Amino acid sequence: MNKEIPFTLKELESNSFHPIVLGSINGVAMNFIVDTGASRTVIDESFAKDIEIIKSESEEPFAAGINAEKLEVQQVEIPILELGKINFIKMSVFTTDLSGISELYEKMVGLTIGGLLGCDFFKKHQAIVNFKDSIIQINTTHKNKE
């Protein structure tokens, strides 16, 4: 069965857009950038303060930003990630300092950013980003637990 997650399209500059999804982690609301070019889903470290760090899949976890800058990350398991009206239970994501991205978005479109939904999320849930209807279609025929 497919479910839908709505998104809004924000214009950063002339003809430069990013889809934004409203979500929450354990009931704390946040905005996520839909970033299919990011290999992994990442949340800002400020939202992971009370979430236990889990053993990483690699010995030295890191993420590379668009400018190839190496960012240190920690892997965490989010008890409940809500996107739209869909709850994702025990979702494994990475966390790092996203304050620079959030500050940029605050200046450009008046939003703070709490995370990036990466390609891992879209692949796992066989998602389709539908720009015509501003929705992400998620396949929910499998369990959402990691």
PDB file of C-alpha atoms in Angstrom:
ATOM      1  CA  MET A   1       0.000   0.000   0.000  1.00  0.00           C
ATOM      2  CA  ASN A   2       1.246   3.497  -0.814  1.00  0.00           C
ATOM      3  CA  LYS A   3       0.962   6.476   1.517  1.00  0.00           C
ATOM      4  CA  GLU A   4       1.712  10.099   0.799  1.00  0.00           C
ATOM      5  CA  ILE A   5       3.942  12.653   2.468  1.00  0.00           C
ATOM      6  CA  PRO A   6       3.245  16.255   1.389  1.00  0.00           C
ATOM      7  CA  PHE A   7       6.067  18.674   0.693  1.00  0.00           C
ATOM      8  CA  THR A   8       6.409  22.345  -0.148  1.00  0.00           C
ATOM      9  CA  LEU A   9       8.757  23.629  -2.803  1.00  0.00           C
ATOM     10  CA  LYS A  10      10.917  26.524  -1.603  1.00  0.00           C
ATOM     11  CA  GLU A  11      12.669  28.795  -4.080  1.00  0.00           C
ATOM     12  CA  LEU A  12      16.121  29.638  -2.728  1.00  0.00           C
ATOM     13  CA  GLU A  13      17.128  31.794  -5.674  1.00  0.00           C
ATOM     14  CA  SER A  14      15.673  32.323  -9.115  1.00  0.00           C
ATOM     15  CA  ASN A  15      15.061  28.819 -10.549  1.00  0.00           C
ATOM     16  CA  SER A  16      16.758  27.108  -7.580  1.00  0.00           C
ATOM     17  CA  PHE A  17      14.320  24.991  -5.572  1.00  0.00           C
ATOM     18  CA  HIS A  18      14.310  22.491  -2.711  1.00  0.00           C
ATOM     19  CA  PRO A  19      11.389  20.366  -1.545  1.00  0.00           C
ATOM     20  CA  ILE A  20      10.818  20.627   2.217  1.00  0.00           C
ATOM     21  CA  VAL A  21       8.958  18.059   4.331  1.00  0.00           C
ATOM     22  CA  LEU A  22       7.527  18.879   7.751  1.00  0.00           C
ATOM     23  CA  GLY A  23       8.253  16.124  10.224  1.00  0.00           C
ATOM     24  CA  SER A  24       9.084  15.414  13.832  1.00  0.00           C
ATOM     25  CA  ILE A  25      11.417  13.331  15.930  1.00  0.00           C
ATOM     26  CA  ASN A  26       9.821  12.070  19.123  1.00  0.00           C
ATOM     27  CA  GLY A  27       7.219  14.838  18.832  1.00  0.00           C
ATOM     28  CA  VAL A  28       9.677  17.715  18.183  1.00  0.00           C
ATOM     29  CA  ALA A  29       8.749  19.413  14.887  1.00  0.00           C
ATOM     30  CA  MET A  30      11.407  20.052  12.255  1.00  0.00           C
ATOM     31  CA  ASN A  31      11.870  20.700   8.549  1.00  0.00           C
ATOM     32  CA  PHE A  32      13.658  18.192   6.324  1.00  0.00           C
ATOM     33  CA  ILE A  33      15.236  18.926   2.953  1.00  0.00           C
ATOM     34  CA  VAL A  34      14.418  16.267   0.364  1.00  0.00           C
ATOM     35  CA  ASP A  35      17.941  15.507  -0.859  1.00  0.00           C
ATOM     36  CA  THR A  36      18.083  12.432  -3.077  1.00  0.00           C
ATOM     37  CA  GLY A  37      21.689  13.377  -3.882  1.00  0.00           C
ATOM     38  CA  ALA A  38      22.703  12.781  -0.258  1.00  0.00           C
ATOM     39  CA  SER A  39      23.620   9.136   0.255  1.00  0.00           C
ATOM     40  CA  ARG A  40      22.327   8.991   3.842  1.00  0.00           C
ATOM     41  CA  THR A  41      19.625  10.609   5.940  1.00  0.00           C
ATOM     42  CA  VAL A  42      21.160  13.038   8.433  1.00  0.00           C
ATOM     43  CA  ILE A  43      19.667  15.038  11.309  1.00  0.00           C
ATOM     44  CA  ASP A  44      21.153  17.974  13.164  1.00  0.00           C
ATOM     45  CA  GLU A  45      23.007  16.952  16.299  1.00  0.00           C
ATOM     46  CA  SER A  46      20.827  19.270  18.411  1.00  0.00           C
ATOM     47  CA  PHE A  47      17.869  16.920  17.811  1.00  0.00           C
ATOM     48  CA  ALA A  48      19.879  13.859  18.850  1.00  0.00           C
ATOM     49  CA  LYS A  49      20.899  15.011  22.337  1.00  0.00           C
ATOM     50  CA  ASP A  50      18.799  12.396  24.142  1.00  0.00           C
ATOM     51  CA  ILE A  51      19.101   9.640  21.537  1.00  0.00           C
ATOM     52  CA  GLU A  52      21.572   6.847  22.171  1.00  0.00           C
ATOM     53  CA  ILE A  53      24.478   6.603  19.729  1.00  0.00           C
ATOM     54  CA  ILE A  54      24.696   3.156  18.148  1.00  0.00           C
ATOM     55  CA  LYS A  55      27.661   1.316  16.707  1.00  0.00           C
ATOM     56  CA  SER A  56      28.388   2.630  13.248  1.00  0.00           C
ATOM     57  CA  GLU A  57      28.366   0.497  10.136  1.00  0.00           C
ATOM     58  CA  SER A  58      31.921   1.654   9.397  1.00  0.00           C
ATOM     59  CA  GLU A  59      34.960   2.172  11.624  1.00  0.00           C
ATOM     60  CA  GLU A  60      35.236   5.920  10.953  1.00  0.00           C
ATOM     61  CA  PRO A  61      31.837   7.283  10.043  1.00  0.00           C
ATOM     62  CA  PHE A  62      31.929  10.498   8.058  1.00  0.00           C
ATOM     63  CA  ALA A  63      29.900  12.325   5.483  1.00  0.00           C
ATOM     64  CA  ALA A  64      31.123  14.465   2.632  1.00  0.00           C
ATOM     65  CA  GLY A  65      29.428  17.787   2.017  1.00  0.00           C
ATOM     66  CA  ILE A  66      28.843  19.215  -1.426  1.00  0.00           C
ATOM     67  CA  ASN A  67      32.265  20.883  -1.261  1.00  0.00           C
ATOM     68  CA  ALA A  68      33.860  17.500  -0.376  1.00  0.00           C
ATOM     69  CA  GLU A  69      34.521  18.708   3.185  1.00  0.00           C
ATOM     70  CA  LYS A  70      34.686  15.733   5.558  1.00  0.00           C
ATOM     71  CA  LEU A  71      32.053  15.914   8.312  1.00  0.00           C
ATOM     72  CA  GLU A  72      32.214  13.679  11.361  1.00  0.00           C
ATOM     73  CA  VAL A  73      28.944  11.926  12.056  1.00  0.00           C
ATOM     74  CA  GLN A  74      27.437   9.658  14.696  1.00  0.00           C
ATOM     75  CA  GLN A  75      24.901   6.967  13.941  1.00  0.00           C
ATOM     76  CA  VAL A  76      21.709   7.009  16.013  1.00  0.00           C
ATOM     77  CA  GLU A  77      18.432   5.138  16.035  1.00  0.00           C
ATOM     78  CA  ILE A  78      15.426   7.442  16.154  1.00  0.00           C
ATOM     79  CA  PRO A  79      12.577   5.878  18.157  1.00  0.00           C
ATOM     80  CA  ILE A  80       9.864   7.656  16.107  1.00  0.00           C
ATOM     81  CA  LEU A  81      10.319   9.770  12.987  1.00  0.00           C
ATOM     82  CA  GLU A  82       7.045  11.192  11.716  1.00  0.00           C
ATOM     83  CA  LEU A  83       6.786  12.522   8.162  1.00  0.00           C
ATOM     84  CA  GLY A  84       3.367  13.680   7.079  1.00  0.00           C
ATOM     85  CA  LYS A  85       1.092  11.254   8.919  1.00  0.00           C
ATOM     86  CA  ILE A  86       3.465   8.287   8.622  1.00  0.00           C
ATOM     87  CA  ASN A  87       5.482   7.046  11.594  1.00  0.00           C
ATOM     88  CA  PHE A  88       8.829   5.377  10.939  1.00  0.00           C
ATOM     89  CA  ILE A  89       9.900   3.328  13.949  1.00  0.00           C
ATOM     90  CA  LYS A  90      13.513   2.767  15.045  1.00  0.00           C
ATOM     91  CA  MET A  91      15.009   4.447  12.014  1.00  0.00           C
ATOM     92  CA  SER A  92      18.796   4.468  11.779  1.00  0.00           C
ATOM     93  CA  VAL A  93      20.221   7.833  10.654  1.00  0.00           C
ATOM     94  CA  PHE A  94      23.376   9.870  11.048  1.00  0.00           C
ATOM     95  CA  THR A  95      23.727  13.064  13.021  1.00  0.00           C
ATOM     96  CA  THR A  96      26.115  15.984  12.580  1.00  0.00           C
ATOM     97  CA  ASP A  97      26.194  19.766  12.880  1.00  0.00           C
ATOM     98  CA  LEU A  98      23.799  21.153  10.253  1.00  0.00           C
ATOM     99  CA  SER A  99      23.722  24.671  11.722  1.00  0.00           C
ATOM    100  CA  GLY A 100      25.395  26.167   8.625  1.00  0.00           C
ATOM    101  CA  ILE A 101      22.696  24.765   6.328  1.00  0.00           C
ATOM    102  CA  SER A 102      19.973  25.809   8.744  1.00  0.00           C
ATOM    103  CA  GLU A 103      21.329  29.377   9.002  1.00  0.00           C
ATOM    104  CA  LEU A 104      21.459  29.649   5.210  1.00  0.00           C
ATOM    105  CA  TYR A 105      17.832  28.513   4.889  1.00  0.00           C
ATOM    106  CA  GLU A 106      16.775  30.863   7.686  1.00  0.00           C
ATOM    107  CA  LYS A 107      18.235  33.811   5.745  1.00  0.00           C
ATOM    108  CA  MET A 108      16.917  32.728   2.345  1.00  0.00           C
ATOM    109  CA  VAL A 109      13.417  31.386   3.075  1.00  0.00           C
ATOM    110  CA  GLY A 110      12.807  31.872   6.800  1.00  0.00           C
ATOM    111  CA  LEU A 111      12.992  28.172   7.752  1.00  0.00           C
ATOM    112  CA  THR A 112      15.234  26.296  10.127  1.00  0.00           C
ATOM    113  CA  ILE A 113      16.369  22.887   8.898  1.00  0.00           C
ATOM    114  CA  GLY A 114      16.584  19.855  11.160  1.00  0.00           C
ATOM    115  CA  GLY A 115      17.667  17.227   8.673  1.00  0.00           C
ATOM    116  CA  LEU A 116      18.138  15.881   5.179  1.00  0.00           C
ATOM    117  CA  LEU A 117      16.162  12.948   3.823  1.00  0.00           C
ATOM    118  CA  GLY A 118      18.775  11.082   1.814  1.00  0.00           C
ATOM    119  CA  CYS A 119      18.767   8.500  -0.924  1.00  0.00           C
ATOM    120  CA  ASP A 120      18.863   5.650   1.625  1.00  0.00           C
ATOM    121  CA  PHE A 121      15.384   6.649   2.808  1.00  0.00           C
ATOM    122  CA  PHE A 122      13.952   6.924  -0.709  1.00  0.00           C
ATOM    123  CA  LYS A 123      15.446   3.621  -1.853  1.00  0.00           C
ATOM    124  CA  LYS A 124      14.341   1.688   1.228  1.00  0.00           C
ATOM    125  CA  HIS A 125      10.756   2.916   0.935  1.00  0.00           C
ATOM    126  CA  GLN A 126      10.602   2.760  -2.874  1.00  0.00           C
ATOM    127  CA  ALA A 127       9.612   6.416  -2.827  1.00  0.00           C
ATOM    128  CA  ILE A 128       8.457   8.499  -5.747  1.00  0.00           C
ATOM    129  CA  VAL A 129       8.806  12.286  -5.550  1.00  0.00           C
ATOM    130  CA  ASN A 130       5.814  13.722  -7.405  1.00  0.00           C
ATOM    131  CA  PHE A 131       6.430  17.398  -8.171  1.00  0.00           C
ATOM    132  CA  LYS A 132       3.095  17.852  -9.952  1.00  0.00           C
ATOM    133  CA  ASP A 133       1.118  17.067  -6.778  1.00  0.00           C
ATOM    134  CA  SER A 134       3.838  18.017  -4.224  1.00  0.00           C
ATOM    135  CA  ILE A 135       3.804  14.608  -2.562  1.00  0.00           C
ATOM    136  CA  ILE A 136       6.219  11.790  -1.881  1.00  0.00           C
ATOM    137  CA  GLN A 137       4.647   8.390  -2.390  1.00  0.00           C
ATOM    138  CA  ILE A 138       5.963   5.795   0.079  1.00  0.00           C
ATOM    139  CA  ASN A 139       5.573   2.039  -0.236  1.00  0.00           C
ATOM    140  CA  THR A 140       4.337   0.826   3.151  1.00  0.00           C
ATOM    141  CA  THR A 141       3.820  -2.846   2.306  1.00  0.00           C
ATOM    142  CA  HIS A 142       6.976  -3.702   4.271  1.00  0.00           C
ATOM    143  CA  LYS A 143       7.789  -3.007   7.913  1.00  0.00           C
ATOM    144  CA  ASN A 144       9.210   0.455   8.607  1.00  0.00           C
ATOM    145  CA  LYS A 145      11.559  -0.879  11.268  1.00  0.00           C
ATOM    146  CA  GLU A 146      15.231  -0.825  10.217  1.00  0.00           C
TER     147      GLU A 146
END
